[in-house]
Amino acid sequence: MTTSFIPESAPFNEEQRAWLNGFFSGMMGINPNGSPQEIMEAAGVSVDTLPAAEPEEEEEEDFPWHDASLPIVDRMEMAEGRPVERRLMAAMAQLDCGSCGYLCQSYSEAIATGEETNLTLCSPGGKETSKMIKKILKESDGTSNGAAPAKSAATNGSNGVAANGYSRKNPYAAKLIESRELNLEGSAKDTRHVAIDLGESGVTYDVGDALGVYATNCEDLVDQIIRSIGGNGGMMVTTPNGVSKTLADSIRDDYCLRDPSDELLELVLGRIDDSQTKATLERMLDEGVPEGFDVLDVIEIAKDVPISATEFLETLSPLNPRLYSIASSQKHVGNQVHLTVGKVIYEREGRLRKGVASTMLSERLQSGQTLRVFVQPNHGGFTVPQNSDTPMIMIGPGTGIAPFMAFLQEREATAAKGKNWLFFGDQHASTDFLYEGELRHYCDTGLLTRLDTAFSRDGDQKVYVQDRMREHGQTLWQWLEEGAHLYVCGDASRMAADVDRALKQIVHQYGNMDESAAEQYVKTMTQQQRYVRDVY
């Protein structure tokens, strides 16, 4: 039997272990009855002084589809042949926005393992993403092909329970303080400054975090739906959480009435005879429902098709919380949290359509009434720089200004010395200059070093924040070279993409780089968390 002279705990690989055991086997003549340790000491060798094995580097997995600019068809093609959790990841919006309570990778892995059963949490991906998720799971028969998910990217904490006990799954019942209009008379918009009292809850947040709000559906819409299916609002049903409540309360509190599910379309399709209506529904199943088309629209198309309340509820998706960028620093407002909310309301086919959370916060909820909230921690470094001397460039048109009001409050409260530059844009300076008073004050005190605005409908040509960036490209480049952090908040598909292009053009032009080098410069900024986006 071969004696092993090298302890199992010693930091050697198999090849080193075999060589050393052979070497010390040859030394047995020095002390044939000695222990392995004594023999090694006789040879003048200590395990502690032997060279350690080089640690094997963990190869970083490649996610070529993790690019928000790629269409879902291209992303799915890139992920073809990969384990189910990776194909699920490719179906996500690739923004790592945290609106689902995870990152794209960790949400996908949670679905693949069965830890997360809600398949509609990727709000930026919308129905396109949820439909692809269902398809992938159906093709894989609900399994991950036997492959265990790789170590998950860290979630942003919203699924865990905070020290105070409140979380996404256990929200705090906070009181509304005010919902104040920010736009002036004559504006086409209705943007609100919403202040919420956190009371003695102990709920805390950092600038850059988001507030999750559990909204409720409009009572009028709920009543219309119940009448359309011939239901009784007072009948008792069991909610997805196993709670017993009335049909009216359940539809109001628990279900999404905005996006009709494929299951609802299929249910109606299987019970109608009219060929034209069937063709319309089949087209919706194949191509997706028209923009703004909701659950009530489907029921009204079905007209007198019998649908029981129970089977109707089974076709609905859960009502997910809405996330809003926090517009306050707790160092400035104490046990309050502030939001900047754009009210969504429009008319389609003779019926008024309302954004669920935005209209709740702007018109249905009164001061002193409660709403369920939780804190969604920021992701990817979307917060003020750790070094308070670091310059900041903030780009936030419309309600995208919200986190930057928090950033400025934080910088003021901590007496930070770093320069601050804000790009803000909206439609008209006379009616849509959100927080103008506060921003002018920050300019007067010197907290806001520069303020550049772009009001798109005040001139003959539309001007946006990315145009202002290019106008001041030389100065912006100088700030970047001084180590400035650049932050963007707002619409992902248009504004953020335009800002990204403008940034790369500025680096290319004023940094005297070719396009490839400019791309790499911006990529390095992202890796260093100097270029961070909160987009949706």
Coordinates of C-alpha atoms in Angstrom, one line a residue:
M1 CA 0.0 0.0 0.0
T2 CA 1.4 3.4 -1.0
T3 CA 1.9 5.9 1.9
S4 CA 0.5 9.3 1.3
F5 CA 2.8 11.9 2.7
I6 CA 0.8 15.0 1.6
P7 CA -2.2 15.8 3.7
E8 CA -5.5 16.1 1.8
S9 CA -5.8 19.7 3.1
A10 CA -2.5 20.7 1.5
P11 CA -3.0 23.2 -1.4
F12 CA -1.6 21.1 -4.2
N13 CA -3.2 19.8 -7.4
E14 CA -3.1 16.0 -8.3
E15 CA 0.1 16.3 -10.3
Q16 CA 2.0 18.1 -7.6
R17 CA 0.7 15.7 -5.0
A18 CA 1.8 12.6 -7.0
W19 CA 5.3 14.1 -7.5
L20 CA 5.8 15.0 -3.8
N21 CA 4.5 11.6 -2.6
G22 CA 7.0 9.9 -5.0
F23 CA 9.9 12.2 -3.8
F24 CA 9.2 11.4 -0.1
S25 CA 8.8 7.7 -0.8
G26 CA 12.4 7.8 -1.9
M27 CA 13.4 9.4 1.4
M28 CA 12.1 6.5 3.4
G29 CA 15.7 5.3 4.0
I30 CA 16.3 8.3 6.2
N31 CA 13.8 7.2 8.7
P32 CA 11.9 4.1 7.6
N33 CA 9.7 3.9 10.7
G34 CA 9.0 7.6 10.9
S35 CA 5.7 9.4 10.2
P36 CA 5.3 11.2 6.9
Q37 CA 5.7 14.5 8.8
E38 CA 8.9 13.3 10.4
I39 CA 10.3 12.1 7.1
M40 CA 9.6 15.4 5.5
E41 CA 11.2 17.2 8.4
A42 CA 14.3 15.0 8.1
A43 CA 14.5 16.0 4.5
G44 CA 14.4 19.7 5.6
V45 CA 11.1 20.3 4.0
S46 CA 8.0 21.8 5.5
V47 CA 4.5 21.6 3.9
D48 CA 4.1 25.3 4.8
T49 CA 7.0 26.3 2.6
L50 CA 6.1 24.2 -0.4
P51 CA 4.8 26.2 -3.4
A52 CA 1.0 26.3 -3.5
A53 CA -0.9 25.2 -6.6
E54 CA -2.0 28.0 -8.8
P55 CA -5.8 28.6 -8.2
E56 CA -7.8 27.6 -11.2
E57 CA -9.5 30.7 -12.6
E58 CA -13.3 30.4 -13.0
E59 CA -14.1 31.0 -16.6
E60 CA -16.6 33.8 -17.0
E61 CA -19.6 32.7 -18.8
D62 CA -20.4 34.5 -22.0
F63 CA -23.9 36.0 -22.5
P64 CA -23.8 37.4 -26.0
W65 CA -27.5 38.1 -26.0
H66 CA -27.3 40.4 -22.9
D67 CA -27.7 43.6 -25.1
A68 CA -30.9 45.6 -24.8
S69 CA -30.5 46.8 -28.4
L70 CA -30.9 43.3 -29.8
P71 CA -34.4 42.2 -30.9
I72 CA -35.8 39.2 -29.1
V73 CA -35.5 37.0 -32.2
D74 CA -31.7 37.6 -32.4
R75 CA -31.3 37.1 -28.7
M76 CA -33.1 33.7 -28.8
E77 CA -31.0 32.6 -31.8
M78 CA -27.8 33.4 -29.8
A79 CA -29.1 31.3 -26.9
E80 CA -30.1 28.3 -29.0
G81 CA -28.8 25.1 -27.6
R82 CA -28.0 26.6 -24.2
P83 CA -29.7 25.3 -20.9
V84 CA -33.2 26.5 -20.3
E85 CA -32.2 29.1 -17.7
R86 CA -30.0 30.7 -20.3
R87 CA -32.7 30.7 -23.0
L88 CA -35.0 32.2 -20.4
M89 CA -32.4 34.9 -19.7
A90 CA -32.3 35.7 -23.5
A91 CA -36.0 36.3 -23.4
M92 CA -35.7 39.1 -20.8
A93 CA -35.4 42.8 -21.8
Q94 CA -31.7 42.7 -20.9
L95 CA -31.9 46.0 -19.0
D96 CA -31.0 44.6 -15.5
C97 CA -33.5 47.3 -14.4
G98 CA -34.5 45.4 -11.3
S99 CA -38.3 45.9 -11.9
C100 CA -38.8 42.1 -11.5
G101 CA -37.0 42.1 -8.1
Y102 CA -34.0 40.3 -9.7
L103 CA -31.5 40.9 -12.5
C104 CA -32.1 39.3 -15.9
Q105 CA -29.9 36.3 -15.1
S106 CA -31.1 35.6 -11.6
Y107 CA -34.8 36.0 -12.5
S108 CA -34.3 33.4 -15.3
E109 CA -32.6 31.0 -12.9
A110 CA -35.3 31.5 -10.3
I111 CA -37.9 30.5 -12.9
A112 CA -35.9 27.5 -14.1
T113 CA -35.6 26.1 -10.6
G114 CA -39.2 26.8 -9.8
E115 CA -38.3 29.3 -7.0
E116 CA -40.2 32.0 -8.9
T117 CA -43.6 31.1 -10.5
N118 CA -44.7 34.6 -11.7
L119 CA -43.7 34.7 -15.3
T120 CA -44.9 38.3 -16.0
L121 CA -42.4 40.3 -13.8
C122 CA -40.3 41.6 -16.7
S123 CA -42.3 44.8 -17.3
P124 CA -39.9 46.3 -19.9
G125 CA -40.1 43.0 -21.9
G126 CA -43.9 43.0 -21.6
K127 CA -46.0 40.4 -23.3
E128 CA -43.3 39.6 -25.8
T129 CA -41.1 38.3 -23.0
S130 CA -43.8 36.5 -21.0
K131 CA -45.0 34.7 -24.1
M132 CA -41.4 33.6 -24.9
I133 CA -40.9 32.4 -21.3
K134 CA -44.0 30.2 -21.5
K135 CA -42.9 28.8 -24.9
I136 CA -39.4 27.9 -23.5
L137 CA -40.9 26.2 -20.4
K138 CA -43.4 24.3 -22.6
E139 CA -40.6 23.1 -24.9
S140 CA -38.5 22.1 -22.0
D141 CA -41.4 20.4 -20.2
G142 CA -40.9 22.7 -17.2
T143 CA -37.4 21.5 -16.5
S144 CA -33.9 22.9 -17.0
N145 CA -32.7 19.8 -19.0
G146 CA -31.0 18.5 -15.9
A147 CA -28.5 21.4 -15.9
A148 CA -28.2 23.1 -12.6
P149 CA -28.1 26.9 -12.9
A150 CA -24.7 28.5 -12.6
K151 CA -24.0 30.7 -9.5
S152 CA -26.7 33.4 -9.7
A153 CA -25.9 37.0 -10.3
A154 CA -26.9 38.7 -7.1
T155 CA -30.4 40.0 -6.8
N156 CA -30.9 43.5 -5.8
G157 CA -32.4 42.5 -2.5
S158 CA -36.1 43.1 -3.0
N159 CA -37.0 39.5 -2.5
G160 CA -35.3 39.3 0.8
V161 CA -36.7 40.6 4.1
A162 CA -35.2 43.9 5.2
A163 CA -34.0 44.3 8.8
N164 CA -37.3 46.0 9.6
G165 CA -39.3 43.0 8.2
Y166 CA -40.7 44.8 5.2
S167 CA -40.0 43.5 1.6
R168 CA -41.6 43.0 -1.7
K169 CA -43.5 40.0 -0.2
N170 CA -44.3 41.9 2.9
P171 CA -44.9 45.6 1.9
Y172 CA -45.5 48.4 4.4
A173 CA -48.8 50.2 4.6
A174 CA -47.7 53.8 4.3
K175 CA -49.8 56.9 4.3
L176 CA -50.0 59.4 1.4
I177 CA -49.1 62.9 2.4
E178 CA -49.7 64.7 -0.8
S179 CA -49.9 64.4 -4.6
R180 CA -49.0 67.8 -5.9
E181 CA -49.2 68.9 -9.6
L182 CA -45.9 69.9 -11.0
N183 CA -47.0 71.0 -14.5
L184 CA -48.6 74.5 -14.8
E185 CA -51.9 75.4 -16.4
G186 CA -51.9 74.8 -20.1
S187 CA -49.6 71.7 -20.1
A188 CA -50.6 68.6 -22.0
K189 CA -49.2 66.6 -19.1
D190 CA -50.1 65.9 -15.5
T191 CA -46.9 65.1 -13.5
R192 CA -47.2 64.7 -9.7
H193 CA -44.8 65.2 -6.8
V194 CA -45.9 62.4 -4.5
A195 CA -44.9 62.5 -0.8
I196 CA -45.4 59.4 1.3
D197 CA -45.1 59.0 5.1
L198 CA -43.0 56.0 6.2
G199 CA -44.0 56.7 9.8
E200 CA -42.2 54.6 12.5
S201 CA -41.7 51.7 10.1
G202 CA -38.0 51.9 10.2
V203 CA -38.0 51.6 6.3
T204 CA -34.8 53.2 5.0
Y205 CA -33.5 53.8 1.5
D206 CA -30.5 55.1 -0.4
V207 CA -30.5 57.6 -3.2
G208 CA -30.8 55.7 -6.5
D209 CA -33.2 53.2 -5.0
A210 CA -36.7 52.7 -6.3
L211 CA -40.0 52.4 -4.4
G212 CA -42.3 49.5 -5.2
V213 CA -46.0 50.4 -5.1
Y214 CA -48.8 47.9 -5.1
A215 CA -51.5 49.6 -7.0
T216 CA -55.2 48.7 -7.2
N217 CA -57.4 48.8 -10.3
C218 CA -60.0 51.5 -11.0
E219 CA -63.4 50.6 -9.4
D220 CA -65.2 51.7 -12.5
L221 CA -63.2 49.3 -14.7
V222 CA -63.7 46.5 -12.2
D223 CA -67.5 47.0 -12.2
Q224 CA -67.6 47.1 -16.0
I225 CA -65.8 43.8 -16.3
I226 CA -68.0 42.1 -13.7
R227 CA -71.1 43.3 -15.5
S228 CA -69.7 42.1 -18.9
I229 CA -69.1 38.5 -17.7
G230 CA -72.5 38.5 -15.9
G231 CA -70.8 38.0 -12.5
N232 CA -71.7 38.9 -9.0
G233 CA -69.2 41.2 -7.3
G234 CA -70.1 39.9 -3.9
M235 CA -69.4 36.3 -4.6
M236 CA -66.5 34.8 -2.6
V237 CA -63.4 33.6 -4.5
T238 CA -59.9 32.4 -3.5
T239 CA -57.0 34.7 -4.6
P240 CA -53.7 33.5 -6.0
N241 CA -52.3 33.9 -2.4
G242 CA -55.0 31.5 -1.0
V243 CA -57.0 34.3 0.6
S244 CA -60.7 34.4 0.4
K245 CA -62.3 37.7 -0.7
T246 CA -65.1 39.0 -2.9
L247 CA -64.8 38.8 -6.7
A248 CA -64.8 42.6 -6.9
D249 CA -62.1 43.0 -4.3
S250 CA -60.0 40.3 -5.9
I251 CA -60.2 41.8 -9.4
R252 CA -59.4 45.2 -8.0
D253 CA -56.4 44.1 -5.9
D254 CA -54.9 41.0 -7.4
Y255 CA -55.1 40.9 -11.2
C256 CA -53.7 42.7 -14.2
L257 CA -56.5 44.1 -16.4
R258 CA -54.2 45.9 -18.9
D259 CA -52.7 43.1 -20.9
P260 CA -55.0 40.3 -22.1
S261 CA -53.4 36.9 -21.6
D262 CA -53.2 34.3 -24.4
E263 CA -55.3 32.1 -22.1
L264 CA -58.1 34.6 -22.1
L265 CA -58.0 34.9 -25.9
E266 CA -58.0 31.1 -26.3
L267 CA -60.9 30.8 -23.8
V268 CA -63.0 33.3 -25.8
L269 CA -61.9 31.9 -29.2
G270 CA -63.1 28.4 -28.2
R271 CA -66.6 29.6 -27.5
I272 CA -67.5 31.9 -30.4
D273 CA -69.0 31.0 -33.8
D274 CA -68.6 34.2 -35.7
S275 CA -65.8 33.7 -38.3
Q276 CA -64.8 37.4 -38.4
T277 CA -64.4 37.6 -34.7
K278 CA -62.5 34.4 -34.7
A279 CA -60.1 35.7 -37.3
T280 CA -59.6 38.9 -35.2
L281 CA -58.8 36.9 -32.1
E282 CA -56.5 34.4 -33.9
R283 CA -54.6 37.4 -35.3
M284 CA -54.1 38.8 -31.8
L285 CA -52.8 35.4 -30.6
D286 CA -50.4 35.3 -33.4
E287 CA -49.2 38.9 -33.6
G288 CA -50.1 40.3 -30.2
V289 CA -53.0 42.6 -29.1
P290 CA -53.0 46.2 -30.3
E291 CA -51.4 48.9 -28.2
G292 CA -53.8 50.0 -25.4
F293 CA -56.1 46.9 -25.9
D294 CA -57.1 45.5 -22.5
V295 CA -59.0 42.7 -20.8
L296 CA -62.4 44.5 -21.1
D297 CA -61.9 44.9 -24.8
V298 CA -61.6 41.1 -25.2
I299 CA -64.7 40.5 -23.2
E300 CA -66.6 43.1 -25.3
I301 CA -65.5 41.4 -28.5
A302 CA -66.8 38.1 -27.1
K303 CA -70.2 39.9 -26.3
D304 CA -72.6 37.2 -25.0
V305 CA -70.1 34.3 -24.8
P306 CA -70.7 32.7 -21.4
I307 CA -67.6 32.9 -19.1
S308 CA -67.8 32.0 -15.4
A309 CA -66.0 34.2 -12.9
T310 CA -63.8 31.3 -11.8
E311 CA -62.5 30.4 -15.2
F312 CA -62.2 34.1 -16.1
L313 CA -59.9 34.7 -13.1
E314 CA -57.8 31.7 -14.1
T315 CA -56.9 33.4 -17.3
L316 CA -55.7 36.7 -15.7
S317 CA -52.1 37.5 -14.9
P318 CA -51.1 38.8 -11.4
L319 CA -51.1 42.5 -10.8
N320 CA -47.4 43.3 -10.3
P321 CA -46.1 46.2 -8.3
R322 CA -44.9 49.4 -10.1
L323 CA -41.5 50.7 -9.5
Y324 CA -40.8 54.4 -9.2
S325 CA -37.3 56.1 -8.9
I326 CA -37.1 57.7 -5.5
A327 CA -36.9 61.5 -5.8
S328 CA -35.7 62.3 -2.3
S329 CA -32.7 61.8 0.1
Q330 CA -33.6 60.5 3.5
K331 CA -31.0 62.8 4.9
H332 CA -33.2 65.7 3.6
V333 CA -36.8 64.4 4.1
G334 CA -36.4 62.1 7.2
N335 CA -39.1 59.4 7.4
Q336 CA -40.7 60.4 4.1
V337 CA -40.2 59.1 0.5
H338 CA -40.9 61.2 -2.5
L339 CA -41.7 60.2 -6.1
T340 CA -42.2 62.0 -9.5
V341 CA -45.2 60.3 -11.2
G342 CA -46.5 61.0 -14.7
K343 CA -50.3 60.4 -14.8
V344 CA -51.2 58.1 -17.7
I345 CA -54.7 58.7 -19.1
Y346 CA -56.0 58.6 -22.7
E347 CA -59.1 57.7 -24.8
R348 CA -59.3 54.7 -27.1
E349 CA -62.4 53.6 -29.0
G350 CA -64.7 55.8 -26.9
R351 CA -63.5 54.6 -23.5
L352 CA -61.1 56.4 -21.1
R353 CA -58.0 54.3 -20.3
K354 CA -56.1 54.9 -17.1
G355 CA -52.6 53.9 -15.9
V356 CA -53.2 51.7 -12.8
A357 CA -50.6 53.1 -10.4
S358 CA -50.3 56.6 -11.8
T359 CA -54.0 57.4 -11.5
M360 CA -54.2 55.8 -8.1
L361 CA -51.5 58.1 -6.9
S362 CA -52.8 61.2 -8.7
E363 CA -56.6 61.0 -8.3
R364 CA -57.9 58.0 -6.5
L365 CA -55.8 58.0 -3.3
Q366 CA -56.5 60.8 -0.9
S367 CA -54.2 62.4 1.7
G368 CA -54.0 60.2 4.8
Q369 CA -55.1 57.0 2.9
T370 CA -52.7 54.0 2.8
L371 CA -50.8 52.3 0.1
R372 CA -48.5 49.2 0.2
V373 CA -44.9 50.0 -0.6
F374 CA -41.4 48.4 -0.4
V375 CA -37.9 49.6 -1.2
Q376 CA -36.2 48.2 -4.3
P377 CA -32.4 48.7 -3.8
N378 CA -30.5 50.3 -6.7
H379 CA -28.5 48.2 -9.1
G380 CA -25.2 48.5 -10.8
G381 CA -23.9 51.5 -8.9
F382 CA -26.8 53.8 -9.7
T383 CA -26.2 56.2 -6.7
V384 CA -23.9 59.1 -6.0
P385 CA -20.2 58.4 -6.2
Q386 CA -18.5 57.2 -3.0
N387 CA -15.9 60.0 -3.3
S388 CA -17.9 63.2 -2.7
D389 CA -15.3 65.2 -4.8
T390 CA -16.2 63.2 -8.0
P391 CA -18.1 65.3 -10.6
M392 CA -21.5 64.1 -11.7
I393 CA -23.3 64.5 -15.0
M394 CA -27.0 63.7 -14.8
I395 CA -29.3 63.2 -17.8
G396 CA -33.0 62.9 -16.9
P397 CA -35.8 64.4 -19.1
G398 CA -39.4 64.4 -17.9
T399 CA -40.0 62.1 -14.9
G400 CA -36.4 60.9 -15.4
I401 CA -35.4 63.8 -13.2
A402 CA -36.7 62.0 -10.1
P403 CA -33.5 60.3 -8.9
F404 CA -31.4 63.4 -9.6
M405 CA -33.5 65.4 -7.2
A406 CA -32.5 62.8 -4.7
F407 CA -28.8 63.0 -5.8
L408 CA -28.7 66.8 -5.4
Q409 CA -30.4 66.6 -2.0
E410 CA -27.8 64.0 -0.9
R411 CA -24.9 66.1 -2.2
E412 CA -26.3 69.2 -0.3
A413 CA -26.9 67.2 2.9
T414 CA -23.3 65.8 2.9
A415 CA -21.7 69.1 1.8
A416 CA -20.1 67.2 -1.2
K417 CA -17.6 69.3 -3.1
G418 CA -17.9 67.5 -6.5
K419 CA -19.3 69.5 -9.4
N420 CA -22.9 68.7 -10.6
W421 CA -24.3 69.0 -14.1
L422 CA -27.9 68.3 -15.0
F423 CA -29.5 67.9 -18.4
F424 CA -33.3 68.2 -18.2
G425 CA -35.9 68.3 -21.0
D426 CA -39.6 68.3 -21.6
Q427 CA -42.2 69.8 -23.9
H428 CA -42.6 73.5 -22.9
A429 CA -40.5 75.7 -20.6
S430 CA -43.5 77.7 -19.5
T431 CA -45.5 74.7 -18.2
D432 CA -43.3 71.6 -18.0
F433 CA -40.1 72.8 -16.2
L434 CA -40.4 70.3 -13.3
Y435 CA -38.9 71.4 -10.0
E436 CA -37.8 74.7 -11.6
G437 CA -37.8 76.5 -8.3
E438 CA -35.7 74.0 -6.6
L439 CA -33.2 73.7 -9.5
R440 CA -32.9 77.5 -9.8
H441 CA -32.1 77.6 -6.1
Y442 CA -29.4 74.9 -6.5
C443 CA -27.9 77.0 -9.3
D444 CA -27.9 80.1 -7.0
T445 CA -26.2 78.2 -4.2
G446 CA -23.6 76.7 -6.5
L447 CA -24.7 73.1 -5.7
L448 CA -25.8 72.8 -9.4
T449 CA -22.7 73.8 -11.4
R450 CA -24.5 73.6 -14.7
L451 CA -28.1 73.3 -15.8
D452 CA -28.8 72.7 -19.5
T453 CA -32.4 72.3 -20.7
A454 CA -34.1 71.1 -23.9
F455 CA -37.8 72.0 -24.4
S456 CA -38.7 70.1 -27.5
R457 CA -41.8 72.1 -28.5
D458 CA -40.7 75.7 -27.9
G459 CA -38.9 76.2 -31.2
D460 CA -39.2 75.5 -34.9
Q461 CA -37.1 72.4 -34.5
K462 CA -37.4 69.8 -31.8
V463 CA -34.4 69.8 -29.4
Y464 CA -33.7 67.0 -27.0
V465 CA -31.2 66.4 -24.2
Q466 CA -28.9 64.5 -26.5
D467 CA -28.7 67.6 -28.7
R468 CA -27.6 69.7 -25.7
M469 CA -25.0 67.1 -25.0
R470 CA -23.5 67.4 -28.4
E471 CA -23.6 71.3 -28.2
H472 CA -21.5 71.1 -25.1
G473 CA -19.5 68.1 -26.2
Q474 CA -16.0 69.6 -25.5
T475 CA -16.9 70.5 -21.9
L476 CA -18.6 67.2 -21.3
W477 CA -15.5 65.4 -22.5
Q478 CA -13.4 67.5 -20.1
W479 CA -15.6 66.4 -17.3
L480 CA -15.3 62.8 -18.3
E481 CA -11.5 63.1 -18.3
E482 CA -11.7 64.6 -14.8
G483 CA -13.3 61.3 -13.7
A484 CA -17.0 62.4 -13.8
H485 CA -19.7 59.8 -13.4
L486 CA -22.5 60.0 -15.9
Y487 CA -26.0 58.9 -15.1
V488 CA -29.1 58.5 -17.3
C489 CA -32.7 57.9 -16.2
G490 CA -35.7 57.5 -18.4
D491 CA -37.1 55.7 -21.5
A492 CA -34.8 52.9 -22.6
S493 CA -36.0 52.5 -26.2
R494 CA -35.7 56.1 -27.4
M495 CA -34.1 58.6 -25.0
A496 CA -31.5 56.4 -23.4
A497 CA -30.5 54.9 -26.8
D498 CA -30.1 58.4 -28.3
V499 CA -28.1 59.6 -25.3
D500 CA -25.8 56.5 -25.6
R501 CA -25.1 57.3 -29.3
A502 CA -24.4 61.0 -28.5
L503 CA -22.0 60.0 -25.7
K504 CA -20.0 57.8 -28.1
Q505 CA -19.9 60.5 -30.7
I506 CA -18.6 63.0 -28.1
V507 CA -15.9 60.5 -27.0
H508 CA -15.0 59.8 -30.7
Q509 CA -14.8 63.5 -31.6
Y510 CA -13.3 65.2 -28.6
G511 CA -11.2 62.2 -27.4
N512 CA -9.7 61.9 -30.9
M513 CA -10.5 58.2 -31.0
D514 CA -11.8 56.0 -33.8
E515 CA -15.2 54.5 -33.4
S516 CA -13.9 51.2 -32.0
A517 CA -11.8 53.0 -29.3
A518 CA -14.7 55.2 -28.4
E519 CA -16.9 52.2 -27.9
Q520 CA -14.3 50.6 -25.7
Y521 CA -13.9 53.9 -23.7
V522 CA -17.7 53.9 -23.0
K523 CA -17.6 50.2 -22.2
T524 CA -14.8 50.7 -19.7
M525 CA -16.8 53.6 -18.1
T526 CA -19.7 51.1 -17.7
Q527 CA -17.5 48.4 -16.2
Q528 CA -16.1 51.0 -13.7
Q529 CA -19.7 52.1 -12.9
R530 CA -18.9 55.6 -14.1
Y531 CA -21.7 55.3 -16.7
V532 CA -24.8 54.0 -15.1
R533 CA -28.4 53.9 -16.4
D534 CA -31.7 53.5 -14.7
V535 CA -33.9 52.9 -17.7
Y536 CA -37.2 51.2 -18.3

